[in-house]
PDB file of C-alpha atoms and ligand atoms in Angstrom:
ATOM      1  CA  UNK X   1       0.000   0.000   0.000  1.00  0.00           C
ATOM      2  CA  UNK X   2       1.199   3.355  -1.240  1.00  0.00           C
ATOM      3  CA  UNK X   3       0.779   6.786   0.858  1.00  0.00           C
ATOM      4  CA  UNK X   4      -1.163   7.933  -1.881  1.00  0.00           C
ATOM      5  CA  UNK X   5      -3.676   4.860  -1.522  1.00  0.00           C
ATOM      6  CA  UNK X   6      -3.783   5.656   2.100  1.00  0.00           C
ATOM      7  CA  UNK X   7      -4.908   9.168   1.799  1.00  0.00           C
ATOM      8  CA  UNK X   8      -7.098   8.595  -1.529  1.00  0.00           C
ATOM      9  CA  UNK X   9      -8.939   6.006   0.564  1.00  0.00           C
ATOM     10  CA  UNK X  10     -11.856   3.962  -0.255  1.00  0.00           C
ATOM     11  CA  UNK X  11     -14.856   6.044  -0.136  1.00  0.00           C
ATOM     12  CA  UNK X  12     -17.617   4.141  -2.463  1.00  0.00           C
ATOM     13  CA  UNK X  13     -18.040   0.295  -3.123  1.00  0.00           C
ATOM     14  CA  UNK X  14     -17.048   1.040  -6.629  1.00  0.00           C
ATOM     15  CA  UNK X  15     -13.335   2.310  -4.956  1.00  0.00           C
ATOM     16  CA  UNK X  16     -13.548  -0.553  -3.246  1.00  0.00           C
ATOM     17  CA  UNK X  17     -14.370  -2.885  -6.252  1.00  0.00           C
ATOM     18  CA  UNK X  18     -11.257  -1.348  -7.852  1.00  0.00           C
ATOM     19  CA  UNK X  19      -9.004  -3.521  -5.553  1.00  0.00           C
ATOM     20  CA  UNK X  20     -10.835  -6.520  -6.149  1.00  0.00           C
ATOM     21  CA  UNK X  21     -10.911  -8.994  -8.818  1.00  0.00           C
ATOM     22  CA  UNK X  22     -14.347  -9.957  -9.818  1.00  0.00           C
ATOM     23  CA  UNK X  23     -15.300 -13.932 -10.386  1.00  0.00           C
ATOM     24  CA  UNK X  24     -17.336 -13.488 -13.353  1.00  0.00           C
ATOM     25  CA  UNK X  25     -19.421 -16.760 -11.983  1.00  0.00           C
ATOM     26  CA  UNK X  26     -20.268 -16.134  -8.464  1.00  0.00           C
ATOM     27  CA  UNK X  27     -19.790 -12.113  -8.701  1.00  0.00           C
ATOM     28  CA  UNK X  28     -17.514 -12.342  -5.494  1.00  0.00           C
ATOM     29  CA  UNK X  29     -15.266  -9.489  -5.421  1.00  0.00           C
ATOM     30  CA  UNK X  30     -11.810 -10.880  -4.468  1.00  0.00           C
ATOM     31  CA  UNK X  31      -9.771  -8.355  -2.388  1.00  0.00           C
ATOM     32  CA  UNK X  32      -5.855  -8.023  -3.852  1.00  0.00           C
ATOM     33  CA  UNK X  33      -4.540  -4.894  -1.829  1.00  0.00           C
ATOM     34  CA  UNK X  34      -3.093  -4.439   1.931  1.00  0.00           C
ATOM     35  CA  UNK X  35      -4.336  -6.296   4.818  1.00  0.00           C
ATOM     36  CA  UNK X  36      -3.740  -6.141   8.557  1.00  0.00           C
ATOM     37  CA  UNK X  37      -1.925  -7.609  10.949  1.00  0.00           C
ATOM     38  CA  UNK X  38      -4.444 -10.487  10.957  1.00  0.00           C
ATOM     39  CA  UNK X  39      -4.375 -11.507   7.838  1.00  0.00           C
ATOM     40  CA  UNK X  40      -7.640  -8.784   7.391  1.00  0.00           C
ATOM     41  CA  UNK X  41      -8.470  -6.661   4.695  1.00  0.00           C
ATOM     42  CA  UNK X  42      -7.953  -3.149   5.751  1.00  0.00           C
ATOM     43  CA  UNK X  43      -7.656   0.433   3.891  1.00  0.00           C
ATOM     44  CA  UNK X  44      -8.477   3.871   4.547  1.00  0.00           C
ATOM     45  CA  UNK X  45     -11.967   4.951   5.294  1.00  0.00           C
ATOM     46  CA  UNK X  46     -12.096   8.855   4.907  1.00  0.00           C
ATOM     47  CA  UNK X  47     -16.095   8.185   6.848  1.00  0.00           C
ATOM     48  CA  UNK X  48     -14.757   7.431   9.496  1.00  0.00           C
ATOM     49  CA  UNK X  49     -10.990   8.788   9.153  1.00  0.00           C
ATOM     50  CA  UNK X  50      -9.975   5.519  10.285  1.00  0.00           C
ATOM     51  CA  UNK X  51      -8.704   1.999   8.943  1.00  0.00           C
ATOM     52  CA  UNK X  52     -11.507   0.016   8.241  1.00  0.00           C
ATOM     53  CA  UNK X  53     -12.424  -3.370   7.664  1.00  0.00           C
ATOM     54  CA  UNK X  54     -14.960  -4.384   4.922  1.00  0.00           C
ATOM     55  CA  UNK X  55     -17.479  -5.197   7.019  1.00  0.00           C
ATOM     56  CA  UNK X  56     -17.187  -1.833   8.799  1.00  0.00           C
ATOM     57  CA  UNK X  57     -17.018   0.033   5.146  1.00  0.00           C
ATOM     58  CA  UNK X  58     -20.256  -2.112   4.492  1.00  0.00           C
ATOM     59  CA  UNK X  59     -21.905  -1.392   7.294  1.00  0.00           C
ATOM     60  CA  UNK X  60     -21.396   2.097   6.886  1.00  0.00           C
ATOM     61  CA  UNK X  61     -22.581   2.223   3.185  1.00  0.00           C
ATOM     62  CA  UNK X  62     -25.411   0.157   4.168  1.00  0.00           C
ATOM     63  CA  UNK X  63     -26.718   2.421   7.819  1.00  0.00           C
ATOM     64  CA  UNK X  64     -24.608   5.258   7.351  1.00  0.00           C
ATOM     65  CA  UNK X  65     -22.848   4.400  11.057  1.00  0.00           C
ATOM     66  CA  UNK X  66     -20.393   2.169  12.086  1.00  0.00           C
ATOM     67  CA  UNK X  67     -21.275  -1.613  13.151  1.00  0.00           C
ATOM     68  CA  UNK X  68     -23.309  -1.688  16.229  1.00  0.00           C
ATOM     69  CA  UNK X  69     -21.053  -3.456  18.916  1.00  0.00           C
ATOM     70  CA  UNK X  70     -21.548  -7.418  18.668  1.00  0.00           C
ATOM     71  CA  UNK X  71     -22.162  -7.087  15.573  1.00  0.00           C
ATOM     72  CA  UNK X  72     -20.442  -8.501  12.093  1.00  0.00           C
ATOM     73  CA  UNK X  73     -21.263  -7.850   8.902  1.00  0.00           C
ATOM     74  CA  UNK X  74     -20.026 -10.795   7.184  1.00  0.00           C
ATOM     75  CA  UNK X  75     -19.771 -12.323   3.803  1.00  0.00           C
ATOM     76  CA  UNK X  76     -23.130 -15.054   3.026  1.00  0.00           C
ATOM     77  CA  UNK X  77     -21.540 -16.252  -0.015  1.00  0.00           C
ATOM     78  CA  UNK X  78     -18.874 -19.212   1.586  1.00  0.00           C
ATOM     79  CA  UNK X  79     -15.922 -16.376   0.166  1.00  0.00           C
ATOM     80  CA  UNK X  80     -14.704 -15.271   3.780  1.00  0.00           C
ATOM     81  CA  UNK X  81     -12.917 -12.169   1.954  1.00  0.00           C
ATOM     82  CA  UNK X  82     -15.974 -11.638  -0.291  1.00  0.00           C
ATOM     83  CA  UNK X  83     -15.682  -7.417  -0.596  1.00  0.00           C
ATOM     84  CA  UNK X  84     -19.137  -7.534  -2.452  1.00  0.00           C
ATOM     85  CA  UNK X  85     -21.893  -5.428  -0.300  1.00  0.00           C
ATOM     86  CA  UNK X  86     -24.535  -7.496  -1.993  1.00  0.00           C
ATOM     87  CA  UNK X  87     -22.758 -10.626  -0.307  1.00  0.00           C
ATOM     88  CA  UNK X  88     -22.243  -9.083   2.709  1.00  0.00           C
ATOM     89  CA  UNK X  89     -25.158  -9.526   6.112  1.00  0.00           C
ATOM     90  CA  UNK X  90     -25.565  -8.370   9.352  1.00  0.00           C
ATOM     91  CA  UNK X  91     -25.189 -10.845  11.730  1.00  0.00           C
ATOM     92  CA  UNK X  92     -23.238 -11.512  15.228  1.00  0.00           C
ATOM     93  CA  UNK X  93     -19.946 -13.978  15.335  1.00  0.00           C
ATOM     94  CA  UNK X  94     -22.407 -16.848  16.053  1.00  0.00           C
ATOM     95  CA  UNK X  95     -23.705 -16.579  12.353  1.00  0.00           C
ATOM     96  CA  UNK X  96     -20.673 -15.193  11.167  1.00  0.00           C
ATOM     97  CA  UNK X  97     -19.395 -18.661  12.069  1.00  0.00           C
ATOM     98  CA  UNK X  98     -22.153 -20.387  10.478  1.00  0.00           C
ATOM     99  CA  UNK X  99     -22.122 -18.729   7.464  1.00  0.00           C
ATOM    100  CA  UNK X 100     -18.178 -19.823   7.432  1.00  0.00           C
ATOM    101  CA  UNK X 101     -18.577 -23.187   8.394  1.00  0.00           C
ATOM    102  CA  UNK X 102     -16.161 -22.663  10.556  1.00  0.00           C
ATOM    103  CA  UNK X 103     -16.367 -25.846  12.970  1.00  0.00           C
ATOM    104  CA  UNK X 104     -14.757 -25.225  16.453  1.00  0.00           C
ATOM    105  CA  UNK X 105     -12.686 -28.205  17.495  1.00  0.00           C
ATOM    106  CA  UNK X 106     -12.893 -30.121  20.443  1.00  0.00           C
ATOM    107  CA  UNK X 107     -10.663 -28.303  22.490  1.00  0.00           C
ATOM    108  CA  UNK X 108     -11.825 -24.654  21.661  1.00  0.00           C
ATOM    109  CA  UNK X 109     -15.558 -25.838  22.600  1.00  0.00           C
ATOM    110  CA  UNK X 110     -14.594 -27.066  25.922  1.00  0.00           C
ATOM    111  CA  UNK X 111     -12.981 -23.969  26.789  1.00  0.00           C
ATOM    112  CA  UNK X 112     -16.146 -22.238  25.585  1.00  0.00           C
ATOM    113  CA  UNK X 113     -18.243 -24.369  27.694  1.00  0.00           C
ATOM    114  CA  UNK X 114     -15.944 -24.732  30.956  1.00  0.00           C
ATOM    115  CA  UNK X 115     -15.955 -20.403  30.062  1.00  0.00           C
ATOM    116  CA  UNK X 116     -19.878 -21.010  30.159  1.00  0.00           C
ATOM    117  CA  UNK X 117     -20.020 -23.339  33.380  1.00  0.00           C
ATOM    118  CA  UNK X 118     -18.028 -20.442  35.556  1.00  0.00           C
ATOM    119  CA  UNK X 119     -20.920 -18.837  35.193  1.00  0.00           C
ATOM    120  CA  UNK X 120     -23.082 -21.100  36.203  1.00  0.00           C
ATOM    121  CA  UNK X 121     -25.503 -21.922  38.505  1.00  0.00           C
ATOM    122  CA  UNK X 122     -24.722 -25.514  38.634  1.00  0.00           C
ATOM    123  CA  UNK X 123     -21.669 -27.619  38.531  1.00  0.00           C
ATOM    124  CA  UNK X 124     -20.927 -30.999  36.702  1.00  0.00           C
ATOM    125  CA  UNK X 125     -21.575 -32.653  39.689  1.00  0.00           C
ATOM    126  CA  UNK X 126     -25.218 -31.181  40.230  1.00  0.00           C
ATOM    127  CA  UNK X 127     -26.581 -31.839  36.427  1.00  0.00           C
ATOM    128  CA  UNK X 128     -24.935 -35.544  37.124  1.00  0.00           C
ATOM    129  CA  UNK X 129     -27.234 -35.970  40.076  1.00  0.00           C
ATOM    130  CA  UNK X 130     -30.260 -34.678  38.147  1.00  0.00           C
ATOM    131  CA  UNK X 131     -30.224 -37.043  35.916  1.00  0.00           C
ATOM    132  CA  UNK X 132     -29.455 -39.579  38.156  1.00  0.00           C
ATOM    133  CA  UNK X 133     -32.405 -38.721  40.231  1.00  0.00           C
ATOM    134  CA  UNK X 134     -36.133 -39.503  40.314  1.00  0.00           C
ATOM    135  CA  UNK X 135     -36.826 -36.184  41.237  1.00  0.00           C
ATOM    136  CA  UNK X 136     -39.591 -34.418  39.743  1.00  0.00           C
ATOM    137  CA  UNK X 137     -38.969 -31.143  37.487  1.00  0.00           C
ATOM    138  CA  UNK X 138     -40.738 -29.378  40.409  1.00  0.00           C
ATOM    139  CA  UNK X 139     -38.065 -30.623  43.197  1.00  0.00           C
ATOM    140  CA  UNK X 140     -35.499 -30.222  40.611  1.00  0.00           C
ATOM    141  CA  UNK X 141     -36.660 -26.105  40.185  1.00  0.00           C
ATOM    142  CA  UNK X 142     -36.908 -25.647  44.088  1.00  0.00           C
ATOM    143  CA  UNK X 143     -34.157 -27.386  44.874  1.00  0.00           C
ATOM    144  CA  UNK X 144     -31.500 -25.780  42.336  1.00  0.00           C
ATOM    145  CA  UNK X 145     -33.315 -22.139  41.722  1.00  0.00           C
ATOM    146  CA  UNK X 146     -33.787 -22.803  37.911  1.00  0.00           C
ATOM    147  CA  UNK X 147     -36.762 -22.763  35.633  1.00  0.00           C
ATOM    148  CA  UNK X 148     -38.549 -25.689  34.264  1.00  0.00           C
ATOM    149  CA  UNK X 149     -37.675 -25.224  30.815  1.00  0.00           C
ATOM    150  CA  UNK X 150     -33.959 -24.980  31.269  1.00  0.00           C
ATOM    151  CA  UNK X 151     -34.843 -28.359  34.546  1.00  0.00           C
ATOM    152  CA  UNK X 152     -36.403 -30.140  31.903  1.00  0.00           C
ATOM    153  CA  UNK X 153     -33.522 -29.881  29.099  1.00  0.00           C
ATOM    154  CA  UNK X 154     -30.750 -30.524  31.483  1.00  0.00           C
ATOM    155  CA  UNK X 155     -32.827 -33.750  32.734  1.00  0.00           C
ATOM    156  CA  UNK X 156     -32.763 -34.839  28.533  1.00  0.00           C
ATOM    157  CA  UNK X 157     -29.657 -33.821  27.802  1.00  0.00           C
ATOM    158  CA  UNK X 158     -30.441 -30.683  25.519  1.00  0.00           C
ATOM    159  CA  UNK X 159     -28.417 -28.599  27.912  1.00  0.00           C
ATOM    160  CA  UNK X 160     -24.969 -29.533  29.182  1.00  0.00           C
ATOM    161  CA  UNK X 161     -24.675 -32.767  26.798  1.00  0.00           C
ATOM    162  CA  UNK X 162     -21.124 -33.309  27.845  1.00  0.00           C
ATOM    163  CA  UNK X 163     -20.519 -33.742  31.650  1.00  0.00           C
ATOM    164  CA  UNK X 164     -16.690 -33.935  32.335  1.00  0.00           C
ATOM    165  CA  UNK X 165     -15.074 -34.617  35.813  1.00  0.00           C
ATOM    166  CA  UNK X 166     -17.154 -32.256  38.154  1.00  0.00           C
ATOM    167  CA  UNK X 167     -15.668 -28.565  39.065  1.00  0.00           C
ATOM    168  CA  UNK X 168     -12.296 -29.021  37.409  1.00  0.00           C
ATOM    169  CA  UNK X 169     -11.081 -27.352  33.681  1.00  0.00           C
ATOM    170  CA  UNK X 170      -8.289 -29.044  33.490  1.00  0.00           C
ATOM    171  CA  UNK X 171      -9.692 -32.439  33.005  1.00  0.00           C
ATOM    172  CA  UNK X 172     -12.186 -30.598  30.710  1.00  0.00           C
ATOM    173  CA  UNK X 173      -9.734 -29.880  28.362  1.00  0.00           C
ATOM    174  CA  UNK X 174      -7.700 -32.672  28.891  1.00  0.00           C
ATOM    175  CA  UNK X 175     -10.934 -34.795  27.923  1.00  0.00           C
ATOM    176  CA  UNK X 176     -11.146 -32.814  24.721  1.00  0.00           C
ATOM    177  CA  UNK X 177      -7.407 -33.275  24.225  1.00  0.00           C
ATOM    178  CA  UNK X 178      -7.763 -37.213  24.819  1.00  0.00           C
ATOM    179  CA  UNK X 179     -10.834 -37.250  22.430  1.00  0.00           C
ATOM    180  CA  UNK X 180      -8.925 -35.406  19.734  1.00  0.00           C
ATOM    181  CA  UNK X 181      -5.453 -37.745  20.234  1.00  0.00           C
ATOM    182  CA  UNK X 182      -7.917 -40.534  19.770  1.00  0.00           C
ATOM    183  CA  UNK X 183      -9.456 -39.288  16.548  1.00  0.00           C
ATOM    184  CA  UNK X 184      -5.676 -39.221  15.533  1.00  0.00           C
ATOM    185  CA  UNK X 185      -4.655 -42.263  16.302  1.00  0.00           C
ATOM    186  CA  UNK X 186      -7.946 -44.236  14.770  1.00  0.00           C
TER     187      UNK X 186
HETATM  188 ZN1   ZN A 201     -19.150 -13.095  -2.499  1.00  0.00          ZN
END
């Protein structure tokens, strides 16, 4: 990137179309200038007098403000880089994800959960015993201080699928490590 690009900016999708390359087929707009330190693409947004992203640029072009926070405005079209506003959504890092099929292994999801759990009203140990238990959802709600919806889908397993060795991350994640090394091995 050039000083000149840097103050010249992108100001329109049609600037911003200019650094792409355009698949005929799919109309994805392929970005081919600077990124950031994350592997991103980033440029000048005179908007904002800032470096942008192209979901911030979007999101600008689209509500005339910046992203709210939370928020992503990603690509819909399976091209993570896609610089195409017509390919680009609203949407939070949970869809952002989806739209990505980005799958999480093992090991990132039970740092998400155990990240979850710490939170939580009730340990490994507890949602063991419910569904040990005869108790109804009723004496499960009293005795624990949760609704019946969330009783009744920690009872069938909706909630909390995966119990790992009660009150302890570290055998959390070594059970996701284990799981993994076994995938490997097989
Ligand atoms: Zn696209």
């Amino acid at each position: 990137m050039t000083r000149k690009t840097r103050q010249d900016g992108i100001r329109t999708p049609a600037d911003l179309k200019l650094r792409c390359v355009v698949d005929p087929d799919t109309a994805c707009w392929h970005w081919k200038a600077a990124r950031d330190v994350n592997n991103r693409p980033s440029f000048w947004f005179p908007p904002i007098k800032a470096v942008a992203s192209i979901g911030v640029a979007c999101a600008w072009w689209k509500t005339g403000k910046r992203p709210e926070k939370g928020s992503a405005w990603h690509a819909v079209c399976n091209t993570p880089d896609c610089a195409n506003p017509a390919h680009r959504r609203c949407g939070d890092r949970s869809t952002q994800m989806l739209a990505l099929k980005i799958v999480r292994s093992p090991l990132v999801r039970a740092r998400q959960a155990q990240g979850k759990r710490l939170h939580s009203k009730l340990t490994d140990a507890d949602v063991a015993a419910i569904r040990g238990s005869t108790m109804t959802l009723q004496q499960i709600m009293d005795r624990y201080g949760i609704c019946r919806s969330y009783a009744c889908q920690l009872r069938r397993g909706v909630k909390r699928a995966t119990l790992v060795a009660p009150q302890s991350s570290v055998f959390a994640i070594g059970a996701a490590m284990n799981s993994l090394n076994l995938k490997v091995a097989a």
